[in-house]
Short mmCIF file of C-alpha atoms in Angstrom, two decimals:
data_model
loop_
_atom_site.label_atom_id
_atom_site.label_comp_id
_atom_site.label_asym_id
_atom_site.label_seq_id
_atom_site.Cartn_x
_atom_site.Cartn_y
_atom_site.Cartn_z
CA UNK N 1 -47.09 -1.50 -0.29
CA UNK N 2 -47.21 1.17 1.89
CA UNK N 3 -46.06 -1.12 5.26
CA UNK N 4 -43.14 -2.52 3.12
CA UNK N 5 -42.18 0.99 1.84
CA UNK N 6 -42.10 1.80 5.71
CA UNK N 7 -40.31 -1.21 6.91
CA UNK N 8 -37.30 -0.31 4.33
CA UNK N 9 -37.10 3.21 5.72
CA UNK N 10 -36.93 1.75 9.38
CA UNK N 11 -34.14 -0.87 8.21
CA UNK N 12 -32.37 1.71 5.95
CA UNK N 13 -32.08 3.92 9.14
CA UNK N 14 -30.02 0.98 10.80
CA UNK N 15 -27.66 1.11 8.31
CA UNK N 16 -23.64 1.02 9.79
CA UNK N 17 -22.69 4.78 9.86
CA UNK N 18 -19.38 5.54 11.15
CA UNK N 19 -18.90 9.12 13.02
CA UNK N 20 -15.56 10.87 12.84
CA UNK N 21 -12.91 10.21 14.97
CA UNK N 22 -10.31 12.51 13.77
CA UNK N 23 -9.40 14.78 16.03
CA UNK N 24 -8.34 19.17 15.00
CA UNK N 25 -5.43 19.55 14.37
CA UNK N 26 -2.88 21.75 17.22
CA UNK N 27 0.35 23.00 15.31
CA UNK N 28 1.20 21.01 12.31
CA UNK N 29 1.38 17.11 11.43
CA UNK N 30 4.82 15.87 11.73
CA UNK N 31 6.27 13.50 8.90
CA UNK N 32 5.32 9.57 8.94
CA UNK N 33 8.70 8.26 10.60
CA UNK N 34 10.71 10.13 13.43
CA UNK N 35 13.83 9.25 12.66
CA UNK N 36 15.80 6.69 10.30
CA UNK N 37 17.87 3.71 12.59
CA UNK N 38 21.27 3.42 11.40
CA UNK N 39 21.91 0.10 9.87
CA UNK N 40 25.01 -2.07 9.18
CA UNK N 41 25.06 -1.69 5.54
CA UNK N 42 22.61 1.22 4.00
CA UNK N 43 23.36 0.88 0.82
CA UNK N 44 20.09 -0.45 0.19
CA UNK N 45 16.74 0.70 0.20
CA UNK N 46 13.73 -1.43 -0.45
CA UNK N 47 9.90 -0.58 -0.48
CA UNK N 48 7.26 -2.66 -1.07
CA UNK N 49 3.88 -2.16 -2.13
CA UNK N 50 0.95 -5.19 -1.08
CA UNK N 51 -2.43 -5.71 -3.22
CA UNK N 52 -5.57 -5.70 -1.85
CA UNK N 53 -7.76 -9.33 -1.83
CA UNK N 54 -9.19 -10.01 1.07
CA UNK N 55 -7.53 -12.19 3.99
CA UNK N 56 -5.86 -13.94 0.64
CA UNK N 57 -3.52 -10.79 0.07
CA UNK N 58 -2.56 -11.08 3.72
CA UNK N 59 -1.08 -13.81 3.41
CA UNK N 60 0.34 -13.50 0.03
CA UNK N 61 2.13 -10.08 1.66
CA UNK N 62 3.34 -12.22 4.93
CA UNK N 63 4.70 -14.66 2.10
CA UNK N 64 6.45 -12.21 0.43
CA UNK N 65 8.29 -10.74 3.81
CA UNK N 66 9.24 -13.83 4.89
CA UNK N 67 11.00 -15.18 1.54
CA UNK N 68 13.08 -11.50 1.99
CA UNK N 69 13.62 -12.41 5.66
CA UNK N 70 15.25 -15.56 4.15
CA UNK N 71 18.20 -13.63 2.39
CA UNK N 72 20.50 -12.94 5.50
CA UNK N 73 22.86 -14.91 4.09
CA UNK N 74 23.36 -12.62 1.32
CA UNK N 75 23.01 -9.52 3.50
CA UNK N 76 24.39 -10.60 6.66
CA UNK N 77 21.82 -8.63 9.00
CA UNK N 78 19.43 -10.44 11.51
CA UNK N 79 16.27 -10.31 9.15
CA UNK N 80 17.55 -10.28 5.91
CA UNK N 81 16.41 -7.68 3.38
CA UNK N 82 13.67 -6.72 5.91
CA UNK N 83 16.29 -4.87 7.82
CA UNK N 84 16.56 -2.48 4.97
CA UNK N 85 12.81 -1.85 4.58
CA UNK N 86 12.22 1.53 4.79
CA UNK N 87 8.89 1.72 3.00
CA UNK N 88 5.59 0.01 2.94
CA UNK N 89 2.49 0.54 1.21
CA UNK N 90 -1.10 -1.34 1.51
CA UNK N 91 -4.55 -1.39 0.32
CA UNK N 92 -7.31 -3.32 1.48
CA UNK N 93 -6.21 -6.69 2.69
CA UNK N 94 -2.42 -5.98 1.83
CA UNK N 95 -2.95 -3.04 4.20
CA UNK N 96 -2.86 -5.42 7.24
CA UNK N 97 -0.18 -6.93 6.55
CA UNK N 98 1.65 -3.41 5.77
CA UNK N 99 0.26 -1.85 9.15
CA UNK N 100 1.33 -4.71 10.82
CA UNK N 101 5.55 -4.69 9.17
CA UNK N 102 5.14 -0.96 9.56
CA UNK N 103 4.38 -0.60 13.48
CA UNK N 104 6.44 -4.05 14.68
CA UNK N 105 9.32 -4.52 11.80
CA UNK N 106 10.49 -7.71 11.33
CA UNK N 107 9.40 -8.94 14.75
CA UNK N 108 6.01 -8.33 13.90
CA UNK N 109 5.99 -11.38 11.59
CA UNK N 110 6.01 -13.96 14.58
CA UNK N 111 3.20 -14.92 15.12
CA UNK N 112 1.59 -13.23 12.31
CA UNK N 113 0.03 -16.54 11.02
CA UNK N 114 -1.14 -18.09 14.18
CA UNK N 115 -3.29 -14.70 15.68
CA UNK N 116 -4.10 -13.37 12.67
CA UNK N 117 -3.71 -15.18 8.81
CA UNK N 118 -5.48 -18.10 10.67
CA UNK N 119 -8.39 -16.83 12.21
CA UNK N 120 -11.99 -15.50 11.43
CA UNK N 121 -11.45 -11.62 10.80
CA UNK N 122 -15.25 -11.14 10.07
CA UNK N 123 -15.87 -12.53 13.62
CA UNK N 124 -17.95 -9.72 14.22
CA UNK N 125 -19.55 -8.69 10.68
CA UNK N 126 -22.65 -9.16 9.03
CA UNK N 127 -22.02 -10.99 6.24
CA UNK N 128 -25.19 -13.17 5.51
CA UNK N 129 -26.42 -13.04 2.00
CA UNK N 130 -29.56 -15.08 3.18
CA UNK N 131 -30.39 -12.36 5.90
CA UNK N 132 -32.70 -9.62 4.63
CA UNK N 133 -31.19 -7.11 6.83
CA UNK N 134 -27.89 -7.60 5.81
CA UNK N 135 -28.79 -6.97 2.57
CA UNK N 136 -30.94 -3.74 3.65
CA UNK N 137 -28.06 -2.61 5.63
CA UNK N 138 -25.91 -3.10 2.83
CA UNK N 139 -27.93 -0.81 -0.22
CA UNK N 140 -28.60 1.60 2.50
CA UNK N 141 -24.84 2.23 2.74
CA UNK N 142 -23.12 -0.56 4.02
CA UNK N 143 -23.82 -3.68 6.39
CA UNK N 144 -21.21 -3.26 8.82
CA UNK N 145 -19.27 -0.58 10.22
CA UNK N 146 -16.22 0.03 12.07
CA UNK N 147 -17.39 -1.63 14.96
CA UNK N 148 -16.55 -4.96 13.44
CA UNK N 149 -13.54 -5.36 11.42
CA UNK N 150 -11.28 -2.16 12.61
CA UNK N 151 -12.59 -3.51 16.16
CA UNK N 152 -10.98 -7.16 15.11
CA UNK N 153 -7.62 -5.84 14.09
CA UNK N 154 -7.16 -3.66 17.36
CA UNK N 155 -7.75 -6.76 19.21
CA UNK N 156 -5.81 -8.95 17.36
CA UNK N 157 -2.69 -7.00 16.03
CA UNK N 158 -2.76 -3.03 16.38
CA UNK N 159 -3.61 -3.18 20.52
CA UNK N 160 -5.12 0.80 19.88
CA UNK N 161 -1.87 2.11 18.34
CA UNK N 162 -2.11 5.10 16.45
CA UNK N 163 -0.01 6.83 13.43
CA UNK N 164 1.71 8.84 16.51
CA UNK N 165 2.71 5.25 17.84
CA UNK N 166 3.80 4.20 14.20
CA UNK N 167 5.89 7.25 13.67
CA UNK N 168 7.86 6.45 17.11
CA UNK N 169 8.30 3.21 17.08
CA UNK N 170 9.47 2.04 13.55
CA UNK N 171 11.82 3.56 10.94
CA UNK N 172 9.86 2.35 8.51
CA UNK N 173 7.81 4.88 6.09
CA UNK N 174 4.08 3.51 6.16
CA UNK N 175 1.48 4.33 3.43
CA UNK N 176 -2.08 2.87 3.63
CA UNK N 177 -4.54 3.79 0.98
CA UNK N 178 -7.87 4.39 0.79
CA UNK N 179 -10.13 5.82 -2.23
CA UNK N 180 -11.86 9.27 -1.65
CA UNK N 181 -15.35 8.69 -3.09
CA UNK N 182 -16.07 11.89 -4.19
CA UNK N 183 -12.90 13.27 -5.65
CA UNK N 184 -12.34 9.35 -7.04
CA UNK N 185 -8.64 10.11 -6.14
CA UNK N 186 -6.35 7.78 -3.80
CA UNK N 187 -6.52 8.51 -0.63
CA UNK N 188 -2.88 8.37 1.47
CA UNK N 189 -2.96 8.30 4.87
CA UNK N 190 -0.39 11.33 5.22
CA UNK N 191 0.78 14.14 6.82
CA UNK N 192 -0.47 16.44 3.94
CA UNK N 193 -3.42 14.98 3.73
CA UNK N 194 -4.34 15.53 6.98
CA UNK N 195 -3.05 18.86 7.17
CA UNK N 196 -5.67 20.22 4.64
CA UNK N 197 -7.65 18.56 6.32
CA UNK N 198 -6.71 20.90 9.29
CA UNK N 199 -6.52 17.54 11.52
CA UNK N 200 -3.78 15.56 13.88
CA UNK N 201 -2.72 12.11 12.29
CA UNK N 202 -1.11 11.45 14.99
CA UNK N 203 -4.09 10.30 16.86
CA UNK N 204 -5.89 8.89 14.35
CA UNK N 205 -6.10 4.63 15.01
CA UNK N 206 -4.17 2.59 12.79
CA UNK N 207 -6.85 -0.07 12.43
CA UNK N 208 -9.36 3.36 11.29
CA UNK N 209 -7.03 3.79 8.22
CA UNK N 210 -6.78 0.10 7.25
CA UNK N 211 -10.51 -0.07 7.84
CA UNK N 212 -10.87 2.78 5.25
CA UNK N 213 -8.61 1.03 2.87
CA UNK N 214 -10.87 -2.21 3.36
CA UNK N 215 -13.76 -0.69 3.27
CA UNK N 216 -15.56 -2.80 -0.01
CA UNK N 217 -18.84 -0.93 -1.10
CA UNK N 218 -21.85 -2.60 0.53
CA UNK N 219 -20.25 -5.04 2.67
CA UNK N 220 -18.47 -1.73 4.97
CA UNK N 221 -20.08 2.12 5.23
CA UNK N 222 -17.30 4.48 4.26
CA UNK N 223 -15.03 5.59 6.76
CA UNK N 224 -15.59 8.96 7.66
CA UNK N 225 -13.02 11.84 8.31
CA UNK N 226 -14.28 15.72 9.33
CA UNK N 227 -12.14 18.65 7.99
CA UNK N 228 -11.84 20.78 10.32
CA UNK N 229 -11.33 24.00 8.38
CA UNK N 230 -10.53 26.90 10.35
CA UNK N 231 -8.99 25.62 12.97
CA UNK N 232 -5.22 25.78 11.61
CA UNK N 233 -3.35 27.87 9.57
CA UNK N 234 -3.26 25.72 6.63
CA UNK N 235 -1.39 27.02 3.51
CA UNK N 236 -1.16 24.60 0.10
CA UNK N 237 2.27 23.00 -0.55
CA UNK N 238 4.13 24.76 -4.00
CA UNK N 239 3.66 21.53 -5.73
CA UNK N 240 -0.08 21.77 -5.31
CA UNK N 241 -0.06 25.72 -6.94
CA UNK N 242 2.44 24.46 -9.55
CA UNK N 243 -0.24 21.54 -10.45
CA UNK N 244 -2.91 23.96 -10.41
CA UNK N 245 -1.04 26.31 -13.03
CA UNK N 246 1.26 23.93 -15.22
CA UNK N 247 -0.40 22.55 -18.23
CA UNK N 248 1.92 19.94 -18.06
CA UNK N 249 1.28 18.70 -14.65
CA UNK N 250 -0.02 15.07 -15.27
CA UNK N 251 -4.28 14.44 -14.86
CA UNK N 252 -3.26 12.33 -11.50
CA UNK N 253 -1.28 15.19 -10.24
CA UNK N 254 -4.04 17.62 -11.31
CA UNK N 255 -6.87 15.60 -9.48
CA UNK N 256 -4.68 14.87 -6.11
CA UNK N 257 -4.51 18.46 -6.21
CA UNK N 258 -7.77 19.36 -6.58
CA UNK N 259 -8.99 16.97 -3.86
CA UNK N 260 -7.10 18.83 -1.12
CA UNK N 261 -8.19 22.04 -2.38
CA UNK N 262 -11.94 20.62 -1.32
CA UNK N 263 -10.46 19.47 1.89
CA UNK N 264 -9.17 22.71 2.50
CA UNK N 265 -12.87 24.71 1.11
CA UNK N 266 -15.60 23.98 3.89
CA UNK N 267 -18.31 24.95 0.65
CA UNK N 268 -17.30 21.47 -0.63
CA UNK N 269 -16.23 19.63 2.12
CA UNK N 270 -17.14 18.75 5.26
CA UNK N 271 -16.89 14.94 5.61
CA UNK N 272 -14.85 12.88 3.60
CA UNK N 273 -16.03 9.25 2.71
CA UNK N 274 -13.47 6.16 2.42
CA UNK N 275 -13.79 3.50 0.94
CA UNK N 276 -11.40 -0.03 -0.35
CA UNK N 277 -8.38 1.65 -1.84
CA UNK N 278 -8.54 -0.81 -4.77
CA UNK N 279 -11.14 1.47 -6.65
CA UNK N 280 -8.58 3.64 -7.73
CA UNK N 281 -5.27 1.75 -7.46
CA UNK N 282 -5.09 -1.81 -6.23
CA UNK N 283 -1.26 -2.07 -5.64
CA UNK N 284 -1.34 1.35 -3.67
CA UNK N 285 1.71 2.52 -5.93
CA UNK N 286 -0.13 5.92 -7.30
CA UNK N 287 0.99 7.26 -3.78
CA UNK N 288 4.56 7.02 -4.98
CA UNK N 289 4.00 8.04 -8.21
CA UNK N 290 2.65 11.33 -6.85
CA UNK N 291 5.01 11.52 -4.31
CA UNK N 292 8.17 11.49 -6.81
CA UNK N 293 5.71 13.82 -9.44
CA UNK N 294 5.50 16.30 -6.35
CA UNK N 295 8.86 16.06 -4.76
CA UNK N 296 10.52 19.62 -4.50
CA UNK N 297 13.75 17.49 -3.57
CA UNK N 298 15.49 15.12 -6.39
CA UNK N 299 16.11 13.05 -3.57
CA UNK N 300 12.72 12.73 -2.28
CA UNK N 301 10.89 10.34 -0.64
CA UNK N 302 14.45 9.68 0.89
CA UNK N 303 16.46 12.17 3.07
CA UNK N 304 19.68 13.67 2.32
CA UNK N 305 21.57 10.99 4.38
CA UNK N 306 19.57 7.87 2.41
CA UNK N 307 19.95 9.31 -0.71
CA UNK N 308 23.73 9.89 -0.85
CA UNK N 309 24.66 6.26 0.59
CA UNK N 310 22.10 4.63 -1.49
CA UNK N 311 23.42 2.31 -4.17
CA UNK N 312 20.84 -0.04 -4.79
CA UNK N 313 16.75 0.07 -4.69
CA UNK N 314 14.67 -2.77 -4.87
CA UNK N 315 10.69 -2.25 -4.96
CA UNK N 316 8.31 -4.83 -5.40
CA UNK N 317 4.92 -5.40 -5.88
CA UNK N 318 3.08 -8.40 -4.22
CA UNK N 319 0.11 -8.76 -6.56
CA UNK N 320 -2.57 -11.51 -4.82
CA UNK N 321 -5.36 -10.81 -7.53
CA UNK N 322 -6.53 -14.27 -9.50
CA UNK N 323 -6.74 -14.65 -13.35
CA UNK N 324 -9.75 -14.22 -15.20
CA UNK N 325 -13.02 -15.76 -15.17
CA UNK N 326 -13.87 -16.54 -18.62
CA UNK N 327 -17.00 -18.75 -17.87
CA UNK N 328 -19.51 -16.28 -19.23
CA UNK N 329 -17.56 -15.77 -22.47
CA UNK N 330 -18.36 -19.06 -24.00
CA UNK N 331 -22.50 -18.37 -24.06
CA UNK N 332 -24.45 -15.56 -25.60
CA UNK N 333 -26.19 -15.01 -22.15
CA UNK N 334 -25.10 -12.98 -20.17
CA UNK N 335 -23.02 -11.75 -17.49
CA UNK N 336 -26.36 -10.54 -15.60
CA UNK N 337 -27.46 -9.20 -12.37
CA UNK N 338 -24.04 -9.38 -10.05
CA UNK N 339 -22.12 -10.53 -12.04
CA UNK N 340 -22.80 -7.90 -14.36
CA UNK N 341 -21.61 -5.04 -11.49
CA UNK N 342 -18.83 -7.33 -10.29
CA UNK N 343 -17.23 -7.55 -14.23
CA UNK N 344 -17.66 -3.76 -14.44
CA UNK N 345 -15.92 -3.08 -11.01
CA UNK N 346 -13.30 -5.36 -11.63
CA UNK N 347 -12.42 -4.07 -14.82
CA UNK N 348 -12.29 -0.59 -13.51
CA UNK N 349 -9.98 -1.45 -11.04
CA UNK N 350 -7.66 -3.15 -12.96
CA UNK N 351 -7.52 -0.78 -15.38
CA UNK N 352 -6.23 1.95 -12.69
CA UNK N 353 -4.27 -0.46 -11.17
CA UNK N 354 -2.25 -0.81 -14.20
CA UNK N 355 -2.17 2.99 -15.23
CA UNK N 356 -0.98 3.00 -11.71
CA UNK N 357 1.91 0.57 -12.25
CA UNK N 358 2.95 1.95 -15.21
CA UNK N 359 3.38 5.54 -13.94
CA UNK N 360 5.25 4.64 -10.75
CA UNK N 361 7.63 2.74 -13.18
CA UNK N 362 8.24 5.72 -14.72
CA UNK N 363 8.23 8.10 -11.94
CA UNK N 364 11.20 5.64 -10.62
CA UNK N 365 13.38 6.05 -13.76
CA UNK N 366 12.86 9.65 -13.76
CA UNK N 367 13.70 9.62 -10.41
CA UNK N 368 17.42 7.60 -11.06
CA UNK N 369 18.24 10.43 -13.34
CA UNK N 370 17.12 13.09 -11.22
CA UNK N 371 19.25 11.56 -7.97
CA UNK N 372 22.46 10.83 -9.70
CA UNK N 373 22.84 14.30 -11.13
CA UNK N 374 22.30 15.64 -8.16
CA UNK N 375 24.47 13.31 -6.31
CA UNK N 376 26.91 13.91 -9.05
CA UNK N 377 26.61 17.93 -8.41
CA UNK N 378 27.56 17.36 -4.54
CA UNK N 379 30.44 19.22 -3.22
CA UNK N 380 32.68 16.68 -1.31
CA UNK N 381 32.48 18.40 1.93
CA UNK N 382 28.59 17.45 1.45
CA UNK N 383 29.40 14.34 0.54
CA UNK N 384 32.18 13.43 3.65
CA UNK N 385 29.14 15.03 6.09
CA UNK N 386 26.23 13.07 4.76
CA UNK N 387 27.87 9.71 3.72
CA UNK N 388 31.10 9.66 6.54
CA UNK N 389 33.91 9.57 4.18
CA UNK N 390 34.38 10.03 0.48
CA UNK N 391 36.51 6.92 0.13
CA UNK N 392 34.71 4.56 -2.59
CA UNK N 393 32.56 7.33 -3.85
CA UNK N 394 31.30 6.94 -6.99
CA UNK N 395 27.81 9.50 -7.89
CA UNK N 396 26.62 6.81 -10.69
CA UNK N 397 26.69 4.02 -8.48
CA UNK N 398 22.75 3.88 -8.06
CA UNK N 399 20.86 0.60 -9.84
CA UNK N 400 17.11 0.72 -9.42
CA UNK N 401 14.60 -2.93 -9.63
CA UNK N 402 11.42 -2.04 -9.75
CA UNK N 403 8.76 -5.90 -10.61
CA UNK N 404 5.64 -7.55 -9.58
CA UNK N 405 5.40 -10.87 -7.86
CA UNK N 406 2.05 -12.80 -8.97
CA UNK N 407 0.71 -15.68 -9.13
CA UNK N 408 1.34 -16.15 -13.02
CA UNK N 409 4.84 -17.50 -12.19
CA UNK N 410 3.89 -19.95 -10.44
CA UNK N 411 2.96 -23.77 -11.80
CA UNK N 412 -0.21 -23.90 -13.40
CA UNK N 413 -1.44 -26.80 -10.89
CA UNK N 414 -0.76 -24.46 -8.12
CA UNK N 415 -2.39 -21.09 -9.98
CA UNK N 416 -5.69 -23.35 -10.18
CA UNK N 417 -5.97 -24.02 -6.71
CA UNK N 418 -4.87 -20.06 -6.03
CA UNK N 419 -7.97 -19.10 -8.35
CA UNK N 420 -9.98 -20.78 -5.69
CA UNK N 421 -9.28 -18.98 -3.41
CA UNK N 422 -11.96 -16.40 -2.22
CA UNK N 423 -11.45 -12.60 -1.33
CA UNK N 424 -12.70 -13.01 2.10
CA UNK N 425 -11.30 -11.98 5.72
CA UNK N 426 -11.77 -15.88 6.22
CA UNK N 427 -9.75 -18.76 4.90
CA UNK N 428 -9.22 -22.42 6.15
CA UNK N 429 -5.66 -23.34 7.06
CA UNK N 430 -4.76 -24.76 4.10
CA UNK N 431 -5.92 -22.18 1.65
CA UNK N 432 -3.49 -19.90 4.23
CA UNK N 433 -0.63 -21.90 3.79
CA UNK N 434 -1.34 -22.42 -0.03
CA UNK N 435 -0.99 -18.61 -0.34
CA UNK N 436 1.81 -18.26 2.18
CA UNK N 437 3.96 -20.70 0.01
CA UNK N 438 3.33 -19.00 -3.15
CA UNK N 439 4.04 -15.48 -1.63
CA UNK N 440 7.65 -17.16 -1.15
CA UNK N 441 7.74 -18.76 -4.27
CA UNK N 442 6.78 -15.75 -6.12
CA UNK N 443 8.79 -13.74 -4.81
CA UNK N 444 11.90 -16.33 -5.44
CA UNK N 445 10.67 -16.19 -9.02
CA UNK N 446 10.54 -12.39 -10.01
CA UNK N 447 13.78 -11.91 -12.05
CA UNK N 448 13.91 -8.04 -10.79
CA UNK N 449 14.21 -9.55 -7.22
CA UNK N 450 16.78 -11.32 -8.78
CA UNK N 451 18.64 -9.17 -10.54
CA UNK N 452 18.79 -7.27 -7.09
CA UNK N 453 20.14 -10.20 -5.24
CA UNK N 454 22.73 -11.00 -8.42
CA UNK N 455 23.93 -7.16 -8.01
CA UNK N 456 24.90 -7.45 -4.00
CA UNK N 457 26.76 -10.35 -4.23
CA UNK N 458 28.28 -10.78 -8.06
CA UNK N 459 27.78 -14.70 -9.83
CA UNK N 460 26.60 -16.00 -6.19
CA UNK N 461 22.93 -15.84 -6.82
CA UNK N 462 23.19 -17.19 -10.93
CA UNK N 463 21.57 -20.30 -10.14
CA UNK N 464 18.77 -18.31 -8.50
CA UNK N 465 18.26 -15.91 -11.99
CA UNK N 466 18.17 -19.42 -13.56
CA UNK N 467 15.38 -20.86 -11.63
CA UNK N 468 13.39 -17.79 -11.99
CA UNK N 469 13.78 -17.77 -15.69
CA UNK N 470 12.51 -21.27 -15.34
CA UNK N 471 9.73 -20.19 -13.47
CA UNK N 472 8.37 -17.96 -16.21
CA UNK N 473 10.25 -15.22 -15.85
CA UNK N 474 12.29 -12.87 -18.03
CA UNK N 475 16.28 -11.89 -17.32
CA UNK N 476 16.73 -8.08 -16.53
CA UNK N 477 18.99 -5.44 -15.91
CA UNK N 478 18.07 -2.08 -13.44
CA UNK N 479 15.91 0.51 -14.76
CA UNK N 480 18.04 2.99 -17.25
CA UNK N 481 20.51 0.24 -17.91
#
């Protein structure tokens, strides 16, 4: 007993722990993108938000971008509606597909499938069920650390690039999310964040933040960030002392809050742990929702600039997660053992991915109201300096479609075969392609997308509302219509 007791200890002390990388921080973090390209029409705004599941949500995401590549017709730019990206959000698997759009744009698609969607991502893990140490490794803390799948996706796609590449290179606003394990709050790789943290985004590695936000319990140790307290003059954004003293502030407000007051107190904090960002929200749009609940600026997340010549927002949600399994609800027995932890994981992530859902939704309509009065409140002169002219003006002109593309508008021969699909960082080529072609067809099918389409170009895109009211889905109008 006393040998095997021993030989645990020895394997538990191999366990995958991953040291620190972020560096102090020296001045203050600047925001996620330098500066906003000018584009040929930017009248639109889109953002888009990608699920986590595993190499599957990859390639649901990549799906997704390409059937919005596909629209140039309609928008007469190069790429489409990609062109007027100018924010992405990821978790877990979604997350490398976001990192990816977010540091290369549009060209960063080709290619995408070939060096990435279709190749072993755990090359280097330890994923054996069968081998003892594996398993060891994994209830000690985790079987593999960042070593192996961040070390993948640097070779493969990221090339070492940091968030100081990312803000330099692309216009677009990139949000990858994590879950802080002890505050059980989202965790948004930001510049606030890090600045409680008292550390430089800047250099931290884009493949270290989507490793966080992949980081399933037992299979990967938590990703671990020092605060570096002390070493920068750190003082807490209003919205943060507002939270802490308005009994109105929302309970998601209240706990981001609180988490970077721990980052900020070296008595609670000295390392944070990160783990998949689909423990606390799954479609990574809580970020948003807390942005807009935080915002000191009615046009916030945009600029000035975006938000005056802004007439129409699209946002969508590519949701890869399967249906149900309702195998164990036909028999007394059980579920037991792992399936037991798997149901109750599951079903707490869903649940905050829905809460999460529903509250950006909201924050978004709030948010329409908020931007056309001010809009409407805009001296001209503001107006002829932000937008270029005042000819066509019109303050009310602002339509908002917010929906989800999932596999439950899809046919039900092709939703079977997508339920077979595992959540793995390793699919064979036609499971890829399966999930690539539903991403499009998805995405073709959500009548918000839709409705989008139907309000740049008139009775054009009719026949296209049609066929995704065929598909399963519902006709719509913009949020506060």
């Amino acid at each position: 007993m006393r040998l095997s007791l021993l030989a645990f200890a020895v394997l538990a002390g191999c366990a995958a722990w991953n040291k620190p990388l972020n560096p102090p921080l020296e001045g203050a973090n600047a925001p996620l993108v330098e500066a906003a390209a000018p584009l040929a029409d930017d009248s639109l705004y889109v953002g888009l938000a990608f699920s986590g599941g595993g190499m599957r949500a990859s390639a649901f995401a990549y799906g997704m971008l390409e059937e919005l590549r596909a629209q140039g017709a309609i928008t007469g730019t190069p790429h489409g509606i990609l062109d007027h990206v100018r924010l992405v959000s990821g978790v877990s698997g979604g997350s490398v597909t976001a990192a990816q759009f977010g540091l290369y744009g549009p060209a960063g698609l080709t290619g995408y499938r070939e060096r990435y969607l279709l190749t072993n991502a755990e090359k280097y893990m330890a994923n054996s069920v069968l081998n003892p140490l594996t398993l060891v490794k994994g209830l000690s803390g985790g079987a593999n650390g960042r070593a192996t799948f961040a070390r993948y996706l640097d070779e493969v796609l990221y090339k070492g690039a940091t968030y100081g590449d990312l803000r330099t290179r692309s216009p677009i606003k990139t949000w990858i999310n994590a879950t802080d394990m002890a505050n059980n709050t989202p965790f948004l790789f930001s510049p606030e964040t890090f600045d409680a943290l008292c550390s430089d985004l800047s250099k931290v590695p884009i493949s270290e933040a989507v490793a966080a936000s992949a980081a399933f319990p037992l299979v990967f140790s938590p990703i671990v960030l020092q605060a570096h307290q002390g070493t920068c003059t750190y003082q807490e954004p209003d919205w943060l002392t507002a939270a802490r003293n308005n009994p109105e502030a929302t309970s998601a407000m209240k706990a981001q809050a609180r988490a970077l007051e721990s980052y900020a107190n070296p008595a609670e904090v000295k390392f944070v742990k990160l783990l998949d960002g689909g423990i606390t929200d799954n479609f990574g749009t809580t970020g948003l929702a807390i942005e807009r609940a935080r915002a000191q600026a009615p046009y916030a997340p945009m600029t000035e600039a975006e938000a005056v010549r802004m007439t129409r927002m699209l946002f969508l949600v590519a949701n890869a997660g399967v249906e149900k399994d309702y195998g164990w609800t036909q028999k007394i027995p059980g579920p037991g053992g792992p399936g037991l932890a798997m149901s109750i994981a599951t079903a707490s992530m869903s649940a905050a991915t829905r809460s999460g859902y529903d509250a950006m939704k909201g924050e978004l309509r709030l948010w329409q109201e908020d931007l056309i009065e001010w809009r409407c409140a805009l001296p001209l002169a503001a107006v002829r300096r932000l937008r270029g002219t005042t000819a066509g003006w019109d303050c009310r002109d602002v339509k908002l479609f917010v929906g989800q593309a999932s596999f439950e508008t899809l046919p039900k021969s092709m939703r079977d075969q997508l339920n077979t699909v595992p959540t793995r960082l390793r699919l064979n080529p036609d499971q890829v392609d399966l999930v690539i072609e539903a991403g499009r067809l998805a995405t073709r099918a959500t009548p918000e997308f839709n409705g989008f389409l139907a309000s740049l170009s008139g009775n054009a895109v009719e026949d296209r509302i049609a066929a995704g009211i065929a598909a399963g889905g519902r006709r719509i109008t913009p949020l506060g219509q």
